[in-house]
PDB file of C-alpha atoms in Angstrom:
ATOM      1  CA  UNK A 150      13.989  -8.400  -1.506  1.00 38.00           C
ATOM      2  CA  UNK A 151      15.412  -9.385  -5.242  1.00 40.00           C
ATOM      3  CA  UNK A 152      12.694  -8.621  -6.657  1.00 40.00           C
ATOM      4  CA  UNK A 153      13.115  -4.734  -6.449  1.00 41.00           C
ATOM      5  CA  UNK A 154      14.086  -3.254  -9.469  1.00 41.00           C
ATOM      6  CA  UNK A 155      18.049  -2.669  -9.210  1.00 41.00           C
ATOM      7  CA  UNK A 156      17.419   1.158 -10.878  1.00 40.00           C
ATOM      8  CA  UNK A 157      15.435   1.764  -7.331  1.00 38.00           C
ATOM      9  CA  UNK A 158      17.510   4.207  -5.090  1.00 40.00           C
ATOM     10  CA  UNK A 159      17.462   2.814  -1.643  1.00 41.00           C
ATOM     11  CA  UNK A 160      15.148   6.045  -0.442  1.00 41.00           C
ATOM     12  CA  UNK A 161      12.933   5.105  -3.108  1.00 40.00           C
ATOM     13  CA  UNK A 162      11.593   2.101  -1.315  1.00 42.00           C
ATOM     14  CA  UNK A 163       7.962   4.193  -0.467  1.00 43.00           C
ATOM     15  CA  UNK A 164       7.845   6.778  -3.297  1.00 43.00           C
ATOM     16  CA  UNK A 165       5.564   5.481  -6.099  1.00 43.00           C
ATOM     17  CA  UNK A 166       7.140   4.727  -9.305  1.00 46.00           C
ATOM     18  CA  UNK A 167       3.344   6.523 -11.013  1.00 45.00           C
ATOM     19  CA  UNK A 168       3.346   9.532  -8.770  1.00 43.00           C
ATOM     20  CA  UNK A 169       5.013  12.142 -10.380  1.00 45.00           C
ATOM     21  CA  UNK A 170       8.776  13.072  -9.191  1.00 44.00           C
ATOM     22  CA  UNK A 171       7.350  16.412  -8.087  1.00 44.00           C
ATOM     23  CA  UNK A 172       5.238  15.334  -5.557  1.00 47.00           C
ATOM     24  CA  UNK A 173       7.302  14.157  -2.994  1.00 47.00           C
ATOM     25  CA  UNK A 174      10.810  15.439  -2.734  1.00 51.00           C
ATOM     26  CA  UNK A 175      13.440  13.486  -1.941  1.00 52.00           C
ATOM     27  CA  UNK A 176      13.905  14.930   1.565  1.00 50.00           C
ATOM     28  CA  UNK A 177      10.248  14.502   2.242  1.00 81.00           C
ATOM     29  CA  UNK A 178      10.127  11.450   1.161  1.00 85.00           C
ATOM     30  CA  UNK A 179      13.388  10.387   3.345  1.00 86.00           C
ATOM     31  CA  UNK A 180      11.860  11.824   6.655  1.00 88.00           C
ATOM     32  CA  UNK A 181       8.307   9.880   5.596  1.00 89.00           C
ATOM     33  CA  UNK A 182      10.823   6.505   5.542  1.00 90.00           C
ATOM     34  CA  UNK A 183      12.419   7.422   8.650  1.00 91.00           C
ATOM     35  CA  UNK A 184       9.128   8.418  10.428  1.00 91.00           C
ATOM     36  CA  UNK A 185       7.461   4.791   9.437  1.00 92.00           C
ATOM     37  CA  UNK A 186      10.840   3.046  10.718  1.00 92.00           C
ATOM     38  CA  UNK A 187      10.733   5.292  14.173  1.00 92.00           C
ATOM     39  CA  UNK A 188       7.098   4.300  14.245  1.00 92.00           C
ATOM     40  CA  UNK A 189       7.738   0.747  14.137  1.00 90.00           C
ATOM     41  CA  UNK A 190      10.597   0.505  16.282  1.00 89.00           C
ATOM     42  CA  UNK A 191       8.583   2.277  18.760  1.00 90.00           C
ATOM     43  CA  UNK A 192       5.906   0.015  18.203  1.00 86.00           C
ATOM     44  CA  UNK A 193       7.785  -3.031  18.780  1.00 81.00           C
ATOM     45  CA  UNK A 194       9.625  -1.888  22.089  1.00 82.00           C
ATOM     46  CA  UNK A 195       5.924  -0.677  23.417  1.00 85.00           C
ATOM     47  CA  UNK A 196       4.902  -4.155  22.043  1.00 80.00           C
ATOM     48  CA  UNK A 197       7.334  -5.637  24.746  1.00 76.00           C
ATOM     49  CA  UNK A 198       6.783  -3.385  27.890  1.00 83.00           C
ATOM     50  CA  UNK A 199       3.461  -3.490  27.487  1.00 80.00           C
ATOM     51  CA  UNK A 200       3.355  -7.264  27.978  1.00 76.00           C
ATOM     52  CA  UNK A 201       6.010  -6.646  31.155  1.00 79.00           C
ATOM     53  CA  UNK A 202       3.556  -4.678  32.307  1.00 81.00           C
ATOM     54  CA  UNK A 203       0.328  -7.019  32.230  1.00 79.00           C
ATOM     55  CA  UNK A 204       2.243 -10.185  33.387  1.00 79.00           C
ATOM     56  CA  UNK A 205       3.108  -8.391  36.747  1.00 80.00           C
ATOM     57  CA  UNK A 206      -0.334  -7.261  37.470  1.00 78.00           C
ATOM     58  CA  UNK A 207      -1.606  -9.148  40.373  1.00 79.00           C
ATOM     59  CA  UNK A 208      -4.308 -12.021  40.044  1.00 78.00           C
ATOM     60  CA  UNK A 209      -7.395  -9.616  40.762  1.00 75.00           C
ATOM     61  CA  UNK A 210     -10.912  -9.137  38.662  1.00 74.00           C
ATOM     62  CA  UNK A 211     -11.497  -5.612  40.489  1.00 78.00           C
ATOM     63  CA  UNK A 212     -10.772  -3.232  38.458  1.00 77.00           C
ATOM     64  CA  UNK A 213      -9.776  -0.829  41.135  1.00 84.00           C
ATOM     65  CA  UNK A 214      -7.292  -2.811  42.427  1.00 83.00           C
ATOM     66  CA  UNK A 215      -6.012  -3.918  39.100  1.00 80.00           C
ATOM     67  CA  UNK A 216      -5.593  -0.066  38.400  1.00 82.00           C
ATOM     68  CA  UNK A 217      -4.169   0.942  41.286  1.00 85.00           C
ATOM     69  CA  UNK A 218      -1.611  -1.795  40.693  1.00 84.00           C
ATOM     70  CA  UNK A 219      -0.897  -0.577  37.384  1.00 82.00           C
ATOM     71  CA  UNK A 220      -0.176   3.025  38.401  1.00 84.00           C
ATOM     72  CA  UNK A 221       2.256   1.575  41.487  1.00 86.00           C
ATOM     73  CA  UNK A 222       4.545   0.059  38.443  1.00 86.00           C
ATOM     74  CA  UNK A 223       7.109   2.843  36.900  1.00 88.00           C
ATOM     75  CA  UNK A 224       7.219   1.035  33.280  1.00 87.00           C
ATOM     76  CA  UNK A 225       3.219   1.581  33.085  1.00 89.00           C
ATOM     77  CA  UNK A 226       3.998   5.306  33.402  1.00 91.00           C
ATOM     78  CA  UNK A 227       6.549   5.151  30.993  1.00 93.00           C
ATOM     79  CA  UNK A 228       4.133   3.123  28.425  1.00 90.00           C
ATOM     80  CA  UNK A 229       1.696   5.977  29.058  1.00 90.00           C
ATOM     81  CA  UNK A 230       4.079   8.137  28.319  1.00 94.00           C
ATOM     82  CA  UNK A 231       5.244   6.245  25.174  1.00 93.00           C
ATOM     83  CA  UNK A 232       1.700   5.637  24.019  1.00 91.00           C
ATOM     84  CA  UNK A 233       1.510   9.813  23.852  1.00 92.00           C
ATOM     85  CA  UNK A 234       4.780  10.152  21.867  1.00 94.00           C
ATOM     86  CA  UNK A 235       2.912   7.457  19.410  1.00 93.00           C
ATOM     87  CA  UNK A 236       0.612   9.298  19.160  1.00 92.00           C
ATOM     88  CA  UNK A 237       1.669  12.707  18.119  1.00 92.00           C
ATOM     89  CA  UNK A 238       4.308  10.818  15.974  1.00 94.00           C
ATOM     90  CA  UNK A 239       1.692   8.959  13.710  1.00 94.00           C
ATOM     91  CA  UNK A 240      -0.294  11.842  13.462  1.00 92.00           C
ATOM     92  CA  UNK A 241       2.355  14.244  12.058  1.00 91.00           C
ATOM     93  CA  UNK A 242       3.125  11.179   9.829  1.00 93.00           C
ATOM     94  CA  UNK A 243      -0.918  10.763   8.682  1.00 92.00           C
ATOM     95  CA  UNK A 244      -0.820  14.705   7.664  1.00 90.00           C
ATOM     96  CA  UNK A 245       1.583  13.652   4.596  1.00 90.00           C
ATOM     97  CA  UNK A 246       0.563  10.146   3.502  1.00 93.00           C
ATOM     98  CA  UNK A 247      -2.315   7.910   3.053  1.00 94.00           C
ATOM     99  CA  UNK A 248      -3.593   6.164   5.831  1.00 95.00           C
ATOM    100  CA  UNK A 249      -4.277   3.096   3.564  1.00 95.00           C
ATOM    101  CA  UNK A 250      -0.678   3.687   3.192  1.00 95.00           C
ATOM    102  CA  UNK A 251       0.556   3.804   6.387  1.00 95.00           C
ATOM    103  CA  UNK A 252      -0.675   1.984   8.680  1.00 95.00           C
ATOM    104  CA  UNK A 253      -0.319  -1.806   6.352  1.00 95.00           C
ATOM    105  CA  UNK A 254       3.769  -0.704   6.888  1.00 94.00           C
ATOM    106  CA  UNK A 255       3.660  -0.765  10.468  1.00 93.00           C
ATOM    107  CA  UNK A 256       3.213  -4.429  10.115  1.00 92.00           C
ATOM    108  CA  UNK A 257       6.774  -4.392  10.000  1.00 91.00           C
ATOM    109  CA  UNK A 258       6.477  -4.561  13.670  1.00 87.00           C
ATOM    110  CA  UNK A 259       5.352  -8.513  13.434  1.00 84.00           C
ATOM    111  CA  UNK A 260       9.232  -8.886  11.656  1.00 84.00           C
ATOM    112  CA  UNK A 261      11.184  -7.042  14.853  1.00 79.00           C
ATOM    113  CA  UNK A 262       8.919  -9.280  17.156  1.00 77.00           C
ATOM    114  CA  UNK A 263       9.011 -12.108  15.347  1.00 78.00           C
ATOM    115  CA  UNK A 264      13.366 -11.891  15.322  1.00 80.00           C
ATOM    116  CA  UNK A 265      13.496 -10.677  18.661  1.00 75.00           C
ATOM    117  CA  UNK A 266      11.827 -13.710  20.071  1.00 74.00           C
ATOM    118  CA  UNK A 267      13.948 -16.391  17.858  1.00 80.00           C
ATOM    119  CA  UNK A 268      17.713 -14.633  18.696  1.00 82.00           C
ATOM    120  CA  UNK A 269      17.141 -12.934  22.187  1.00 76.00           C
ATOM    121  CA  UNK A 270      14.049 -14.993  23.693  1.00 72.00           C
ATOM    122  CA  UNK A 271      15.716 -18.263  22.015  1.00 78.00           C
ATOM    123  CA  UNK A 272      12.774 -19.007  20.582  1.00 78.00           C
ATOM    124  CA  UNK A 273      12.789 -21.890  18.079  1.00 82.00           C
ATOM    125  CA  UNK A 274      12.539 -20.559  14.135  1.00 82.00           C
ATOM    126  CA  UNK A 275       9.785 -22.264  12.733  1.00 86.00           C
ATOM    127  CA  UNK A 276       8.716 -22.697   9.218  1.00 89.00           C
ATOM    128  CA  UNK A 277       5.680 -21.205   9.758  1.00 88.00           C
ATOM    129  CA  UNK A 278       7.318 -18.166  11.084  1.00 86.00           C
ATOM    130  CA  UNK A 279       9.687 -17.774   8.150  1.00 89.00           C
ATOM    131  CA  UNK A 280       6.413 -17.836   5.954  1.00 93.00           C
ATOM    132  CA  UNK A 281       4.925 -15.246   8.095  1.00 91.00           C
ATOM    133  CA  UNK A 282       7.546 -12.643   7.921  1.00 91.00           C
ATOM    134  CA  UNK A 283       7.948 -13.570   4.345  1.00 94.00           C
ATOM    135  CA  UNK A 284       4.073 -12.656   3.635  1.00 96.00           C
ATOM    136  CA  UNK A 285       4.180  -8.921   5.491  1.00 95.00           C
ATOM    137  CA  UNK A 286       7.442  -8.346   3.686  1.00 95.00           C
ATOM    138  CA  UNK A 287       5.956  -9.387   0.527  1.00 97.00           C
ATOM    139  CA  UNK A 288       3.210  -7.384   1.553  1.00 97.00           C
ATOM    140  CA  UNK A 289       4.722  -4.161   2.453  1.00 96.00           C
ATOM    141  CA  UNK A 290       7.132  -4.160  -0.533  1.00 96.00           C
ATOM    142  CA  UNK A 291       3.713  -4.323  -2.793  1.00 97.00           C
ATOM    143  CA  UNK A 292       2.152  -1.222  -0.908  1.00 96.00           C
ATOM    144  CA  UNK A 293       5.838   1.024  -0.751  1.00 94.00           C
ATOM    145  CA  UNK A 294       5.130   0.850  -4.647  1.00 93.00           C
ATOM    146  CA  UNK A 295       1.642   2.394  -4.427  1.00 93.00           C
ATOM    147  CA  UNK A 296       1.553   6.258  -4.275  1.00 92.00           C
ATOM    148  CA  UNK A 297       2.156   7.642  -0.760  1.00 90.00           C
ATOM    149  CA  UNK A 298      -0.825   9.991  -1.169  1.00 87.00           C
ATOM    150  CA  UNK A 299      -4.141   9.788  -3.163  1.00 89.00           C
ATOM    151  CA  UNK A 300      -6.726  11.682  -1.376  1.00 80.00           C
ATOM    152  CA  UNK A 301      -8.259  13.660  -0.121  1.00 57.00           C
ATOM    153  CA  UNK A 302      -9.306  17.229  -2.018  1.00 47.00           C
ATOM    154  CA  UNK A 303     -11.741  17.349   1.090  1.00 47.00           C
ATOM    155  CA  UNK A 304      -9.134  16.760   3.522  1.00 54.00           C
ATOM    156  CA  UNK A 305      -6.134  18.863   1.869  1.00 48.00           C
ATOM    157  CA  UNK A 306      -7.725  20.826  -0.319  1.00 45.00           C
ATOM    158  CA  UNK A 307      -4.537  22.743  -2.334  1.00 43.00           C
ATOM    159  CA  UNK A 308      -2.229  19.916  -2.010  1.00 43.00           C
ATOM    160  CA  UNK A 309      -2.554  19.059  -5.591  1.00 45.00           C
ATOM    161  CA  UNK A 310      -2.462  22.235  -6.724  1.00 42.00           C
ATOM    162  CA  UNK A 311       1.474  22.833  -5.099  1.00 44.00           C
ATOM    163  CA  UNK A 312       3.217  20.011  -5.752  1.00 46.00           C
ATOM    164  CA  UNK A 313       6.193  21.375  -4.093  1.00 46.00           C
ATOM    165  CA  UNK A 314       6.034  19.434  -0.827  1.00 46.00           C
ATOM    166  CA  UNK A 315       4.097  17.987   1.509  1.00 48.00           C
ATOM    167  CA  UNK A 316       5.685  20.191   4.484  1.00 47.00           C
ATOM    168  CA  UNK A 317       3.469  23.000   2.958  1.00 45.00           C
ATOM    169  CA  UNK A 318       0.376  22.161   4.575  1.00 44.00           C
ATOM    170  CA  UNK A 319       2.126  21.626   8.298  1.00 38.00           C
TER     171      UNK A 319
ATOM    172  CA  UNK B 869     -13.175 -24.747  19.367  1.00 52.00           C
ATOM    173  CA  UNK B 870     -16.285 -26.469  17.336  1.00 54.00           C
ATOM    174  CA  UNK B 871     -17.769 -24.191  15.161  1.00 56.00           C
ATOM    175  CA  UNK B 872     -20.288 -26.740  13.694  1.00 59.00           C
ATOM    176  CA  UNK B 873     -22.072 -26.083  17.306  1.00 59.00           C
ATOM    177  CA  UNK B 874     -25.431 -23.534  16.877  1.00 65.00           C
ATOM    178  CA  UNK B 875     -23.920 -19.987  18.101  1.00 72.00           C
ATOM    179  CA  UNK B 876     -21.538 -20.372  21.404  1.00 81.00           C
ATOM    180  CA  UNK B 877     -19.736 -17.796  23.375  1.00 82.00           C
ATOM    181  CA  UNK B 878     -16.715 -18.141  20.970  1.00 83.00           C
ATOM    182  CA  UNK B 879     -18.967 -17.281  18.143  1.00 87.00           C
ATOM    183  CA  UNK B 880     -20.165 -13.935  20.807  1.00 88.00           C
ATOM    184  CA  UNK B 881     -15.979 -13.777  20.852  1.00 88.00           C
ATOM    185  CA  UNK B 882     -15.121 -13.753  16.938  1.00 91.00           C
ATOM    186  CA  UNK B 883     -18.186 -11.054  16.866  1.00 92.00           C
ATOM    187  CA  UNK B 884     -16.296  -9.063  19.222  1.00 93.00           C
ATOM    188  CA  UNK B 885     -12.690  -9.496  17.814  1.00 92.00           C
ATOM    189  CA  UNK B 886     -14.594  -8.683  14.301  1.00 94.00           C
ATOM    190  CA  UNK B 887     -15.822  -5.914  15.756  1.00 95.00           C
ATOM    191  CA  UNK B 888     -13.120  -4.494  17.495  1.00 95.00           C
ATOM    192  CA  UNK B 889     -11.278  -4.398  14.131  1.00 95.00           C
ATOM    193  CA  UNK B 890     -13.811  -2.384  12.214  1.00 96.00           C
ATOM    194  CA  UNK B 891     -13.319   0.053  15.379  1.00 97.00           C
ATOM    195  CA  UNK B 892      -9.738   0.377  15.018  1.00 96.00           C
ATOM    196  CA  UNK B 893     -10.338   1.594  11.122  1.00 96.00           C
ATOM    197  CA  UNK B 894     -13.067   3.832  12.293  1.00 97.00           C
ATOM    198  CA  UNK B 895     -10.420   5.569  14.983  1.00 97.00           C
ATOM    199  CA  UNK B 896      -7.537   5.505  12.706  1.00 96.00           C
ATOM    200  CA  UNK B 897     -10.073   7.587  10.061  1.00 96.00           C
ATOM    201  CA  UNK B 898     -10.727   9.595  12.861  1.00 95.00           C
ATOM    202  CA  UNK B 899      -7.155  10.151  13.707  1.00 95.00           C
ATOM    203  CA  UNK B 900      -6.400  11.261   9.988  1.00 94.00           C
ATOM    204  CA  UNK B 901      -9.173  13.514   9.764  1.00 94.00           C
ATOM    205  CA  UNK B 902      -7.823  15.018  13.097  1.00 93.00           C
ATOM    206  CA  UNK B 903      -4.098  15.409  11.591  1.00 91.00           C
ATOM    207  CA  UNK B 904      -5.685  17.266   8.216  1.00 89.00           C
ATOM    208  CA  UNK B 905      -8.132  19.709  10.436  1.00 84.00           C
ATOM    209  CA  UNK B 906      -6.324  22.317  11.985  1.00 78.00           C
ATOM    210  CA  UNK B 907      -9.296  23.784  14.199  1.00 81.00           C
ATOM    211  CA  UNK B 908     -11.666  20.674  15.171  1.00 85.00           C
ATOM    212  CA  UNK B 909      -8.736  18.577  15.349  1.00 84.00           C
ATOM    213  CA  UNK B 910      -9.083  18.059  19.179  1.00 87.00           C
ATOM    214  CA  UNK B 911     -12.609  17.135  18.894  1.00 93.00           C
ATOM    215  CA  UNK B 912     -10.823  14.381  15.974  1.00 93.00           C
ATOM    216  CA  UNK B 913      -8.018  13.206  18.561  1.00 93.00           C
ATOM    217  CA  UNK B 914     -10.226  12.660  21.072  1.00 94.00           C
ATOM    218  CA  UNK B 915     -12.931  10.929  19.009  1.00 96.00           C
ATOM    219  CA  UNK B 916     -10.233   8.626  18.021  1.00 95.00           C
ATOM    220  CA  UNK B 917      -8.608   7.821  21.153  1.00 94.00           C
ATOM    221  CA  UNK B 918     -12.348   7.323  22.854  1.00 96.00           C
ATOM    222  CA  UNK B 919     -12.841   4.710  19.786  1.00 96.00           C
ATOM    223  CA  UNK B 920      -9.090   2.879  20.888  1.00 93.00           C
ATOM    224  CA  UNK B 921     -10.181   2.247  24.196  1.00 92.00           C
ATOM    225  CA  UNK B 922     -13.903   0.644  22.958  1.00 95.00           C
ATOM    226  CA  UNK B 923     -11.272  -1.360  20.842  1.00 93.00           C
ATOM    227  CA  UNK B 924      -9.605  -2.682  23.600  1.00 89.00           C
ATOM    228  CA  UNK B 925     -12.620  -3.548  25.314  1.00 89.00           C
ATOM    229  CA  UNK B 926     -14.226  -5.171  22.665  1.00 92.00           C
ATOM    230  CA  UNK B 927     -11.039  -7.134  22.140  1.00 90.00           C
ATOM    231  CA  UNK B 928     -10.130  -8.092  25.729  1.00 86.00           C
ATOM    232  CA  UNK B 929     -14.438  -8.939  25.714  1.00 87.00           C
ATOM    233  CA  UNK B 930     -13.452 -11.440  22.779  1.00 88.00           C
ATOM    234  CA  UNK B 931     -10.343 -13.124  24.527  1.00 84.00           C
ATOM    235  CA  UNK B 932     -12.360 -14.151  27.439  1.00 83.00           C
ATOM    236  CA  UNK B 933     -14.761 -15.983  25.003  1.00 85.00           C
ATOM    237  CA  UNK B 934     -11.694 -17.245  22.388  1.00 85.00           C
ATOM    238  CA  UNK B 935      -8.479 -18.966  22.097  1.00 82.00           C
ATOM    239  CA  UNK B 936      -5.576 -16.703  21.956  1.00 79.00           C
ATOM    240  CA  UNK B 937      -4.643 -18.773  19.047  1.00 80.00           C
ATOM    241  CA  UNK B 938      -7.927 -17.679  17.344  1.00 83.00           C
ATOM    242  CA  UNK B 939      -8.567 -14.096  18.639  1.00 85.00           C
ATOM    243  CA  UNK B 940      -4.939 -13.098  17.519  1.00 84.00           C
ATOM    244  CA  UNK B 941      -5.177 -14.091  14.127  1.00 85.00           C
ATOM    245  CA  UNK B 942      -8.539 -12.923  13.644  1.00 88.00           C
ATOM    246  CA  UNK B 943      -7.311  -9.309  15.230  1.00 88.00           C
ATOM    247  CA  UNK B 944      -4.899  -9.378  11.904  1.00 90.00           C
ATOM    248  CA  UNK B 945      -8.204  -7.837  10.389  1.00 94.00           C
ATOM    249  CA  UNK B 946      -7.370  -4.801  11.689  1.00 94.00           C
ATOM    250  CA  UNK B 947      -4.922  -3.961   8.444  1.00 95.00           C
ATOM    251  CA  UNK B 948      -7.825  -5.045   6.153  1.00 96.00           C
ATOM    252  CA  UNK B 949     -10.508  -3.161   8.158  1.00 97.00           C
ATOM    253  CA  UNK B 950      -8.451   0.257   8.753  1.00 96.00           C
ATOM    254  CA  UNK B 951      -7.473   0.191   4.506  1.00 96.00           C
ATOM    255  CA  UNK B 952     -11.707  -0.672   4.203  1.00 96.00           C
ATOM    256  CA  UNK B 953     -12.127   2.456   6.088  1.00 96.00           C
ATOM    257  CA  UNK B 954      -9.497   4.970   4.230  1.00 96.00           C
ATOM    258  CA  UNK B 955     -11.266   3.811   0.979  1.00 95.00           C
ATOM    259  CA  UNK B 956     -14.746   4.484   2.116  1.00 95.00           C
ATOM    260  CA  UNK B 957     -14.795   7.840   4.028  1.00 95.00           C
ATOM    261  CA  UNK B 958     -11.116   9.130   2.902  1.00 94.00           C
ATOM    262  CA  UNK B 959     -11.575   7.741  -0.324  1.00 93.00           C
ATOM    263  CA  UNK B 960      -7.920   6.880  -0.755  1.00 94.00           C
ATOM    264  CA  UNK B 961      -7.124   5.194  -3.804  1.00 92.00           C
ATOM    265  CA  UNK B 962      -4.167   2.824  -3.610  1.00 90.00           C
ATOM    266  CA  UNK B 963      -5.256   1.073  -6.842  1.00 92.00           C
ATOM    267  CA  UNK B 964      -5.088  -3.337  -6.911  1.00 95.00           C
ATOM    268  CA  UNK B 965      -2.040  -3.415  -5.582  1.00 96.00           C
ATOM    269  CA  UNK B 966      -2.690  -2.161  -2.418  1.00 96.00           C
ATOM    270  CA  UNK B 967      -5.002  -4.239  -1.824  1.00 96.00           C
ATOM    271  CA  UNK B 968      -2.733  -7.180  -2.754  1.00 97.00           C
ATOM    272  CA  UNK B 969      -0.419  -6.116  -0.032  1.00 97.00           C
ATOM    273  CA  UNK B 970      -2.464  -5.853   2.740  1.00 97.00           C
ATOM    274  CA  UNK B 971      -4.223  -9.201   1.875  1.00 97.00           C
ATOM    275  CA  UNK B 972      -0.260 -10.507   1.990  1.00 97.00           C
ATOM    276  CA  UNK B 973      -0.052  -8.264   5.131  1.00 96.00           C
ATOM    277  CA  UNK B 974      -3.086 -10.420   6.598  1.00 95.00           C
ATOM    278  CA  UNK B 975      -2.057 -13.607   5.809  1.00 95.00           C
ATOM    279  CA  UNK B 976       1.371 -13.107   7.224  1.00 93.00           C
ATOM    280  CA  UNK B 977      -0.068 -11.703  10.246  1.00 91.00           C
ATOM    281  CA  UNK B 978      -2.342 -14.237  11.095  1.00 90.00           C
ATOM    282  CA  UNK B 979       0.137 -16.840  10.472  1.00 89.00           C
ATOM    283  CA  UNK B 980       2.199 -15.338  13.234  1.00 81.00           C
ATOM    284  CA  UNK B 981       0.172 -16.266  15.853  1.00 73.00           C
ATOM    285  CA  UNK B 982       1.361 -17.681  19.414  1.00 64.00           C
ATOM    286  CA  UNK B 983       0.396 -21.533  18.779  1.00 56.00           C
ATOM    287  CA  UNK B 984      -1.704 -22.185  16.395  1.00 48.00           C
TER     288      UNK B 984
END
């Protein structure tokens, strides 16, 4: 994206440019970056085992049987299992930014899709793809410039108070 | 699809999708609340998860009424509906240009769809 400004340190991608510096530490910030890129990787890989798992689900309305077939297939344990690792990931990662923040980034899982199907699927690029993935990234680049955190006195009440880092409230 | 038609099962299926997508902000608020409350959090969690699974069912209810190619890009809500919610009952204030970005965000995810 040219149209970040070329002062911008790479790790500076989700830090606002208005919050102040003190706020969000470098470190923090870097593990907040790496936790939203885990988080979509993840996303995008349970994206695609979740679909192996519905197509080989047998042509049945009961839900019984349709259950029972779902438990006989080892990748449905391991999306279970994946599902709870999501889980416990995105909430240590809502306890130190913004929901409104967040979750609009994980959108970034439409781009992995989106270039997994056109170079390993073989998928044919199409223009309305391109505009697609140029929209979210658009989109996300506009929200990493909005401050990580805004809220919340009711939710963390001191936060503001110690702006020495996030990791305080853990 | 005709949508000129009086109300049809696809218009029951948009409901639904619409629906489903208000759900997912109301369980992702849920699941923030849960992260920032260190003793109810369980009660939280488990609110939120409970709401994910009504999601899916109110989803999966709209696909059997609705095009793929019209659910999915409808679904794309979700990013406007959970930033709706953070505003309202978080009351997190990412200023215009958050707002900007998930409207981007929404555009480019609807746009993604299967076959439109």
């Amino acid at each position: 994206m040219n149209t970040n400004p070329p002062a911008d340190a790479p790790t500076a991608h989700a830090a606002s440019p208005a919050s102040p510096p003190a706020a969000s530490s470098p470190a923090s910030t870097r593990l907040i970056v790496g936790a939203l890129g885990a988080t979509v990787l993840l996303d995008s890989f349970v994206q695609v085992l979740w679909k192996r798992v519905a197509v080989a689900l047998p042509d049945s309305s009961d839900p019984w049987a349709l259950g029972a077939a779902v438990l006989h297939q080892p990748a449905a344990w391991l999306l279970i299992a994946l599902f709870l690792v999501q889980l416990v990931l995105w909430m240590r990662l809502l306890k130190h930014v913004d929901l409104s923040f967040a979750q609009p980034i994980t959108s970034l899982s439409y781009l992995g899709v989106g270039l997994l199907s056109v170079w390993v699927l073989g998928e044919p690029f199409s223009l309305r793809k391109g505009v697609s993935i140029g929209l979210i990234l658009c989109g996300v680049w506009l929200i990493s410039g909005t401050p990580m955190r805004t809220a919340g006195r009711g939710l963390h009440p001191r936060q503001d108070a110690h702006p020495a880092s996030p990791e305080h409230t853990a | 699809m005709n949508w000129t038609d009086a109300p049809t099962l696809a218009h029951v299926g948009a409901l639904l999708v619409v629906l489903a997508a208000i759900v997912e902000g109301l369980a992702q608020v849920s699941l923030k609340v849960g992260a920032h409350a260190p003793r109810r959090a369980r009660a939280w969690v488990a609110l939120g998860v409970a709401l994910f699974v009504i999601e899916v069912v109110l989803y999966t209810g709209g696909l059997k009424w609705l095009d793929v190619s019209v659910a999915y890009p409808l679904s794309a809500l979700n990013y406007a509906a959970v930033v709706a919610a953070s505003a309202l009952f978080l009351k997190e204030r990412g200023g215009r240009r958050r707002w900007w970005g998930v409207a981007l965000i929404v555009l480019g995810a609807a746009l993604s769809a299967p076959d439109l």
